[in-house]
């Protein structure tokens, strides 16, 4: 019976934080991140608050623009255009999810790729397809690679199974793991995958990015496997004062079989925020060098 070691995202993020602070101090003008939030989704507000707070700690300038949930698409388009044209702005982030009447993909595609600190623009995702990993990389997969490197988890030649194929996590994660530098052998799985448990059982590294609480349990896991749990799921829990807790996509019992597990919360989440900071600094540097 194994008890997995913890891939501590907080510890890793605080190490990277020091490096970013040093990087920021060498730039003449602090990098400037603009975060746009539309509507009052409570979870989004918490995420955005966290990003702004982290900017402050790192010496990154931030501006929060809050818009009413019923804002028209045209107004939002002109806001993005203004931010693109503003030389004082290094990074633009439109907090997801947007209200249903707004086309999120179309709107994020309007962001200047050089200011696309989320890394979701087709140009930035396309660069990843080309194997170019020196630009703006989606924060969650980028953070996961940094976390695995921090704990010196071997990736080269290993079997990595990514569960989920989203534009935000699964697909860029798969590309990064397969890229030169990581050199993992990658299997991309999704909602239509047959015998998912059997596929996962072959993995040396599992990245779970589905959004289903405790879906992956220890019967799916090869002994010694590394489990990175991306899922953030709210589940009822009467033992908590607020009546709910956060749970990952992996069942806690995976710890009995895996060698390493990332906790939820405290694993991938802090790394995602730190990579947003990293991308903001990178965006500032790239734009100012041009
Ligand atoms: P998404 O809904 O866009 O994608 C989910 C993916 O899971 C899809 O590709 C789908 O094919 C796959 N899927 C759905 N049901 C499945 C099943 N039964 N078996 C196998 N695959 C299945 O979600 P996302 O944006 O990629 O996010 C995934 C999870 O990660 C969510 O819980 C989200 O909250 C969390 N997340 C966490 C962070 C973080 O910083 N920790 C960042 C982004 C997303």
GROMACS .gro file of C-alpha atoms and ligand atoms in nm:
model
  334
    1UNK     CA    1   0.000   0.000   0.000
    2UNK     CA    2   0.154   0.326  -0.114
    3UNK     CA    3   0.075   0.670   0.024
    4UNK     CA    4   0.129   0.917  -0.253
    5UNK     CA    5   0.349   1.220  -0.205
    6UNK     CA    6   0.191   1.558  -0.258
    7UNK     CA    7   0.253   1.773  -0.565
    8UNK     CA    8   0.228   2.093  -0.362
    9UNK     CA    9   0.119   2.370  -0.596
   10UNK     CA   10   0.139   2.635  -0.327
   11UNK     CA   11   0.503   2.559  -0.248
   12UNK     CA   12   0.600   2.548  -0.615
   13UNK     CA   13   0.406   2.868  -0.694
   14UNK     CA   14   0.572   3.055  -0.408
   15UNK     CA   15   0.915   2.954  -0.541
   16UNK     CA   16   0.822   3.079  -0.890
   17UNK     CA   17   0.678   3.395  -0.733
   18UNK     CA   18   1.027   3.488  -0.610
   19UNK     CA   19   1.169   3.438  -0.958
   20UNK     CA   20   0.896   3.653  -1.115
   21UNK     CA   21   0.948   3.932  -0.859
   22UNK     CA   22   1.316   3.938  -0.957
   23UNK     CA   23   1.220   3.941  -1.326
   24UNK     CA   24   0.971   4.228  -1.275
   25UNK     CA   25   1.231   4.435  -1.089
   26UNK     CA   26   1.451   4.429  -1.400
   27UNK     CA   27   1.180   4.573  -1.626
   28UNK     CA   28   1.176   4.956  -1.642
   29UNK     CA   29   0.795   4.994  -1.624
   30UNK     CA   30   0.585   4.734  -1.433
   31UNK     CA   31   0.391   4.497  -1.660
   32UNK     CA   32   0.021   4.589  -1.675
   33UNK     CA   33  -0.258   4.330  -1.674
   34UNK     CA   34  -0.619   4.423  -1.746
   35UNK     CA   35  -0.885   4.181  -1.627
   36UNK     CA   36  -1.238   4.213  -1.763
   37UNK     CA   37  -1.522   4.050  -1.573
   38UNK     CA   38  -1.878   4.046  -1.705
   39UNK     CA   39  -2.165   3.981  -1.464
   40UNK     CA   40  -2.155   3.879  -1.102
   41UNK     CA   41  -2.073   3.506  -1.103
   42UNK     CA   42  -1.947   3.451  -0.745
   43UNK     CA   43  -1.681   3.191  -0.837
   44UNK     CA   44  -1.545   3.418  -1.113
   45UNK     CA   45  -1.528   3.706  -0.868
   46UNK     CA   46  -1.319   3.494  -0.630
   47UNK     CA   47  -1.083   3.390  -0.913
   48UNK     CA   48  -1.046   3.747  -1.037
   49UNK     CA   49  -0.989   3.880  -0.683
   50UNK     CA   50  -0.715   3.625  -0.639
   51UNK     CA   51  -0.546   3.726  -0.966
   52UNK     CA   52  -0.552   4.097  -0.875
   53UNK     CA   53  -0.415   4.023  -0.526
   54UNK     CA   54  -0.133   3.816  -0.673
   55UNK     CA   55  -0.046   4.096  -0.919
   56UNK     CA   56  -0.011   4.336  -0.625
   57UNK     CA   57   0.223   4.101  -0.438
   58UNK     CA   58   0.445   4.060  -0.744
   59UNK     CA   59   0.469   4.428  -0.842
   60UNK     CA   60   0.254   4.379  -1.151
   61UNK     CA   61   0.013   4.664  -1.225
   62UNK     CA   62  -0.347   4.551  -1.262
   63UNK     CA   63  -0.674   4.708  -1.369
   64UNK     CA   64  -1.009   4.542  -1.308
   65UNK     CA   65  -1.290   4.635  -1.548
   66UNK     CA   66  -1.632   4.517  -1.432
   67UNK     CA   67  -1.922   4.515  -1.680
   68UNK     CA   68  -2.291   4.441  -1.631
   69UNK     CA   69  -2.411   4.093  -1.733
   70UNK     CA   70  -2.633   4.246  -2.006
   71UNK     CA   71  -2.350   4.429  -2.187
   72UNK     CA   72  -2.382   4.403  -2.567
   73UNK     CA   73  -2.130   4.210  -2.774
   74UNK     CA   74  -2.052   4.528  -2.972
   75UNK     CA   75  -1.957   4.720  -2.658
   76UNK     CA   76  -1.733   4.440  -2.543
   77UNK     CA   77  -1.573   4.424  -2.889
   78UNK     CA   78  -1.490   4.795  -2.874
   79UNK     CA   79  -1.349   4.756  -2.522
   80UNK     CA   80  -1.115   4.481  -2.644
   81UNK     CA   81  -1.013   4.700  -2.939
   82UNK     CA   82  -0.935   4.990  -2.705
   83UNK     CA   83  -0.723   4.767  -2.482
   84UNK     CA   84  -0.543   4.625  -2.788
   85UNK     CA   85  -0.459   4.978  -2.903
   86UNK     CA   86  -0.349   5.099  -2.559
   87UNK     CA   87   0.029   5.077  -2.548
   88UNK     CA   88   0.013   5.096  -2.170
   89UNK     CA   89  -0.160   4.754  -2.151
   90UNK     CA   90   0.057   4.441  -2.169
   91UNK     CA   91  -0.197   4.168  -2.096
   92UNK     CA   92  -0.573   4.130  -2.145
   93UNK     CA   93  -0.779   3.862  -1.974
   94UNK     CA   94  -1.153   3.815  -2.024
   95UNK     CA   95  -1.270   3.608  -1.728
   96UNK     CA   96  -1.458   3.295  -1.830
   97UNK     CA   97  -1.745   3.206  -1.836
   98UNK     CA   98  -1.919   3.492  -2.016
   99UNK     CA   99  -2.300   3.522  -2.007
  100UNK     CA  100  -2.473   3.307  -2.271
  101UNK     CA  101  -2.555   3.589  -2.514
  102UNK     CA  102  -2.182   3.657  -2.564
  103UNK     CA  103  -1.968   3.448  -2.798
  104UNK     CA  104  -1.666   3.377  -2.579
  105UNK     CA  105  -1.445   3.224  -2.846
  106UNK     CA  106  -1.515   3.499  -3.100
  107UNK     CA  107  -1.440   3.766  -2.836
  108UNK     CA  108  -1.117   3.613  -2.708
  109UNK     CA  109  -1.007   3.573  -3.071
  110UNK     CA  110  -1.019   3.954  -3.096
  111UNK     CA  111  -0.751   3.998  -2.830
  112UNK     CA  112  -0.412   4.097  -2.971
  113UNK     CA  113  -0.218   3.764  -2.961
  114UNK     CA  114   0.075   3.951  -2.807
  115UNK     CA  115  -0.149   4.052  -2.514
  116UNK     CA  116  -0.331   3.716  -2.489
  117UNK     CA  117  -0.206   3.615  -2.144
  118UNK     CA  118  -0.456   3.327  -2.126
  119UNK     CA  119  -0.286   3.178  -2.434
  120UNK     CA  120  -0.619   3.081  -2.597
  121UNK     CA  121  -0.583   3.280  -2.920
  122UNK     CA  122  -0.552   3.058  -3.231
  123UNK     CA  123  -0.209   3.209  -3.298
  124UNK     CA  124  -0.081   3.112  -2.955
  125UNK     CA  125  -0.241   2.767  -2.963
  126UNK     CA  126  -0.111   2.728  -3.320
  127UNK     CA  127   0.242   2.804  -3.204
  128UNK     CA  128   0.207   2.514  -2.957
  129UNK     CA  129   0.105   2.284  -3.243
  130UNK     CA  130   0.426   2.391  -3.417
  131UNK     CA  131   0.620   2.290  -3.106
  132UNK     CA  132   0.708   2.649  -3.014
  133UNK     CA  133   0.685   2.672  -2.637
  134UNK     CA  134   0.852   3.009  -2.583
  135UNK     CA  135   0.538   3.224  -2.617
  136UNK     CA  136   0.212   3.267  -2.427
  137UNK     CA  137   0.105   2.919  -2.317
  138UNK     CA  138  -0.236   2.842  -2.158
  139UNK     CA  139  -0.182   2.891  -1.786
  140UNK     CA  140  -0.316   2.564  -1.645
  141UNK     CA  141  -0.115   2.324  -1.868
  142UNK     CA  142   0.190   2.551  -1.837
  143UNK     CA  143   0.156   2.540  -1.457
  144UNK     CA  144   0.124   2.161  -1.458
  145UNK     CA  145   0.448   2.120  -1.652
  146UNK     CA  146   0.623   2.357  -1.411
  147UNK     CA  147   0.482   2.160  -1.115
  148UNK     CA  148   0.599   1.826  -1.257
  149UNK     CA  149   0.943   1.973  -1.328
  150UNK     CA  150   0.965   2.118  -0.976
  151UNK     CA  151   0.920   1.769  -0.831
  152UNK     CA  152   1.152   1.622  -1.097
  153UNK     CA  153   0.888   1.382  -1.225
  154UNK     CA  154   1.038   1.205  -1.528
  155UNK     CA  155   0.831   1.266  -1.842
  156UNK     CA  156   1.059   1.156  -2.125
  157UNK     CA  157   0.934   0.837  -2.290
  158UNK     CA  158   0.660   0.796  -2.027
  159UNK     CA  159   0.298   0.710  -2.100
  160UNK     CA  160   0.086   1.017  -2.024
  161UNK     CA  161  -0.292   0.996  -2.041
  162UNK     CA  162  -0.481   1.324  -2.054
  163UNK     CA  163  -0.849   1.299  -1.966
  164UNK     CA  164  -1.033   1.586  -2.137
  165UNK     CA  165  -0.964   1.764  -2.466
  166UNK     CA  166  -1.070   2.123  -2.393
  167UNK     CA  167  -0.912   2.428  -2.555
  168UNK     CA  168  -0.822   2.551  -2.207
  169UNK     CA  169  -0.669   2.244  -2.045
  170UNK     CA  170  -0.676   1.902  -2.213
  171UNK     CA  171  -0.565   1.983  -2.568
  172UNK     CA  172  -0.280   2.228  -2.488
  173UNK     CA  173  -0.175   1.993  -2.205
  174UNK     CA  174  -0.144   1.705  -2.452
  175UNK     CA  175   0.059   1.918  -2.695
  176UNK     CA  176   0.296   2.034  -2.420
  177UNK     CA  177   0.353   1.683  -2.286
  178UNK     CA  178   0.431   1.557  -2.637
  179UNK     CA  179   0.656   1.854  -2.723
  180UNK     CA  180   1.033   1.835  -2.737
  181UNK     CA  181   1.153   1.903  -2.388
  182UNK     CA  182   0.883   1.687  -2.225
  183UNK     CA  183   0.892   1.399  -2.476
  184UNK     CA  184   0.609   1.201  -2.320
  185UNK     CA  185   0.400   0.956  -2.522
  186UNK     CA  186   0.055   1.106  -2.499
  187UNK     CA  187  -0.295   0.958  -2.519
  188UNK     CA  188  -0.580   1.210  -2.538
  189UNK     CA  189  -0.906   1.078  -2.396
  190UNK     CA  190  -1.252   1.236  -2.373
  191UNK     CA  191  -1.622   1.172  -2.317
  192UNK     CA  192  -1.641   0.929  -2.612
  193UNK     CA  193  -1.336   0.720  -2.515
  194UNK     CA  194  -1.417   0.351  -2.472
  195UNK     CA  195  -1.282   0.160  -2.173
  196UNK     CA  196  -1.138   0.477  -2.020
  197UNK     CA  197  -1.037   0.299  -1.699
  198UNK     CA  198  -0.832   0.048  -1.901
  199UNK     CA  199  -0.659   0.328  -2.093
  200UNK     CA  200  -0.581   0.516  -1.772
  201UNK     CA  201  -0.442   0.198  -1.616
  202UNK     CA  202  -0.157   0.202  -1.869
  203UNK     CA  203  -0.049   0.553  -1.768
  204UNK     CA  204   0.266   0.657  -1.586
  205UNK     CA  205   0.116   1.007  -1.561
  206UNK     CA  206  -0.255   1.092  -1.558
  207UNK     CA  207  -0.385   1.445  -1.606
  208UNK     CA  208  -0.751   1.452  -1.503
  209UNK     CA  209  -0.934   1.752  -1.649
  210UNK     CA  210  -1.299   1.652  -1.674
  211UNK     CA  211  -1.499   1.831  -1.407
  212UNK     CA  212  -1.659   1.523  -1.245
  213UNK     CA  213  -1.604   1.482  -0.874
  214UNK     CA  214  -1.400   1.178  -0.774
  215UNK     CA  215  -1.451   1.004  -1.110
  216UNK     CA  216  -1.106   0.841  -1.115
  217UNK     CA  217  -1.050   0.596  -0.833
  218UNK     CA  218  -0.762   0.372  -0.735
  219UNK     CA  219  -0.884   0.079  -0.945
  220UNK     CA  220  -0.799   0.292  -1.254
  221UNK     CA  221  -0.445   0.368  -1.141
  222UNK     CA  222  -0.126   0.172  -1.209
  223UNK     CA  223   0.088   0.143  -0.894
  224UNK     CA  224   0.337   0.429  -0.885
  225UNK     CA  225   0.143   0.646  -1.131
  226UNK     CA  226   0.156   1.027  -1.099
  227UNK     CA  227  -0.191   1.183  -1.080
  228UNK     CA  228  -0.242   1.550  -1.158
  229UNK     CA  229  -0.593   1.649  -1.060
  230UNK     CA  230  -0.717   1.956  -1.247
  231UNK     CA  231  -1.086   1.922  -1.163
  232UNK     CA  232  -1.257   2.174  -0.941
  233UNK     CA  233  -1.595   2.044  -0.834
  234UNK     CA  234  -1.827   2.177  -0.568
  235UNK     CA  235  -1.980   1.889  -0.374
  236UNK     CA  236  -2.227   1.892  -0.087
  237UNK     CA  237  -2.064   1.839   0.249
  238UNK     CA  238  -2.266   1.882   0.564
  239UNK     CA  239  -1.952   1.869   0.780
  240UNK     CA  240  -1.849   2.207   0.635
  241UNK     CA  241  -2.010   2.519   0.778
  242UNK     CA  242  -2.089   2.647   0.426
  243UNK     CA  243  -2.243   2.308   0.330
  244UNK     CA  244  -2.002   2.226   0.046
  245UNK     CA  245  -1.642   2.151  -0.026
  246UNK     CA  246  -1.417   2.149  -0.330
  247UNK     CA  247  -1.331   1.814  -0.472
  248UNK     CA  248  -1.108   1.705  -0.759
  249UNK     CA  249  -1.171   1.458  -1.041
  250UNK     CA  250  -0.967   1.197  -0.854
  251UNK     CA  251  -1.106   1.003  -0.559
  252UNK     CA  252  -0.895   1.041  -0.242
  253UNK     CA  253  -0.826   0.665  -0.253
  254UNK     CA  254  -0.591   0.710  -0.553
  255UNK     CA  255  -0.331   0.803  -0.291
  256UNK     CA  256  -0.310   0.438  -0.194
  257UNK     CA  257  -0.183   0.342  -0.542
  258UNK     CA  258  -0.026   0.653  -0.697
  259UNK     CA  259   0.325   0.775  -0.618
  260UNK     CA  260   0.236   1.146  -0.646
  261UNK     CA  261  -0.099   1.326  -0.637
  262UNK     CA  262  -0.184   1.695  -0.670
  263UNK     CA  263  -0.435   1.805  -0.405
  264UNK     CA  264  -0.756   2.002  -0.467
  265UNK     CA  265  -0.738   2.277  -0.358
  266UNK     CA  266  -0.367   2.362  -0.337
  267UNK     CA  267  -0.236   2.177  -0.643
  268UNK     CA  268  -0.299   2.301  -0.995
  269UNK     CA  269  -0.498   2.613  -0.892
  270UNK     CA  270  -0.208   2.817  -0.744
  271UNK     CA  271   0.010   2.719  -1.040
  272UNK     CA  272  -0.250   2.848  -1.287
  273UNK     CA  273  -0.256   3.190  -1.122
  274UNK     CA  274   0.125   3.205  -1.110
  275UNK     CA  275   0.153   3.121  -1.481
  276UNK     CA  276  -0.085   3.407  -1.555
  277UNK     CA  277   0.168   3.631  -1.381
  278UNK     CA  278   0.449   3.468  -1.581
  279UNK     CA  279   0.262   3.522  -1.908
  280UNK     CA  280   0.198   3.887  -1.819
  281UNK     CA  281   0.570   3.944  -1.766
  282UNK     CA  282   0.654   3.753  -2.085
  283UNK     CA  283   0.395   3.956  -2.281
  284UNK     CA  284   0.544   4.282  -2.150
  285UNK     CA  285   0.894   4.173  -2.243
  286UNK     CA  286   0.803   4.048  -2.592
  287UNK     CA  287   0.604   4.363  -2.680
  288UNK     CA  288   0.862   4.604  -2.547
  289UNK     CA  289   1.143   4.435  -2.735
  290UNK     CA  290   0.968   4.487  -3.069
  291LIG     P1  291  -1.454   2.129  -2.022
  291LIG     O1  292  -1.592   2.103  -1.975
  291LIG     O2  293  -1.430   2.231  -2.127
  291LIG     O3  294  -1.390   1.993  -2.076
  291LIG     C1  295  -1.410   1.872  -2.009
  291LIG     C2  296  -1.352   1.760  -2.092
  291LIG     O4  297  -1.377   1.638  -2.025
  291LIG     C3  298  -1.410   1.749  -2.231
  291LIG     O5  299  -1.306   1.747  -2.325
  291LIG     C4  300  -1.487   1.617  -2.231
  291LIG     O6  301  -1.473   1.544  -2.353
  291LIG     C5  302  -1.422   1.541  -2.118
  291LIG     N1  303  -1.519   1.454  -2.051
  291LIG     C6  304  -1.642   1.483  -2.008
  291LIG     N2  305  -1.699   1.374  -1.952
  291LIG     C7  306  -1.609   1.275  -1.961
  291LIG     C8  307  -1.610   1.140  -1.922
  291LIG     N3  308  -1.714   1.085  -1.862
  291LIG     N4  309  -1.500   1.067  -1.947
  291LIG     C9  310  -1.392   1.121  -2.007
  291LIG     N5  311  -1.386   1.250  -2.045
  291LIG    C10  312  -1.494   1.325  -2.023
  291LIG     O7  313  -1.370   2.160  -1.892
  291LIG     P2  314  -1.225   2.228  -1.871
  291LIG     O8  315  -1.237   2.375  -1.889
  291LIG     O9  316  -1.122   2.154  -1.948
  291LIG    O10  317  -1.206   2.200  -1.716
  291LIG    C11  318  -1.202   2.069  -1.663
  291LIG    C12  319  -1.201   2.076  -1.511
  291LIG    O11  320  -1.085   2.144  -1.469
  291LIG    C13  321  -1.317   2.154  -1.449
  291LIG    O12  322  -1.349   2.096  -1.326
  291LIG    C14  323  -1.260   2.292  -1.427
  291LIG    O13  324  -1.324   2.361  -1.321
  291LIG    C15  325  -1.118   2.256  -1.389
  291LIG     N6  326  -1.020   2.361  -1.416
  291LIG    C16  327  -0.931   2.387  -1.317
  291LIG    C17  328  -0.834   2.482  -1.336
  291LIG    C18  329  -0.736   2.509  -1.225
  291LIG    O14  330  -0.667   2.607  -1.230
  291LIG     N7  331  -0.725   2.421  -1.127
  291LIG    C19  332  -0.827   2.552  -1.455
  291LIG    C20  333  -0.917   2.521  -1.558
  291LIG    C21  334  -1.013   2.424  -1.537
   0.00000   0.00000   0.00000
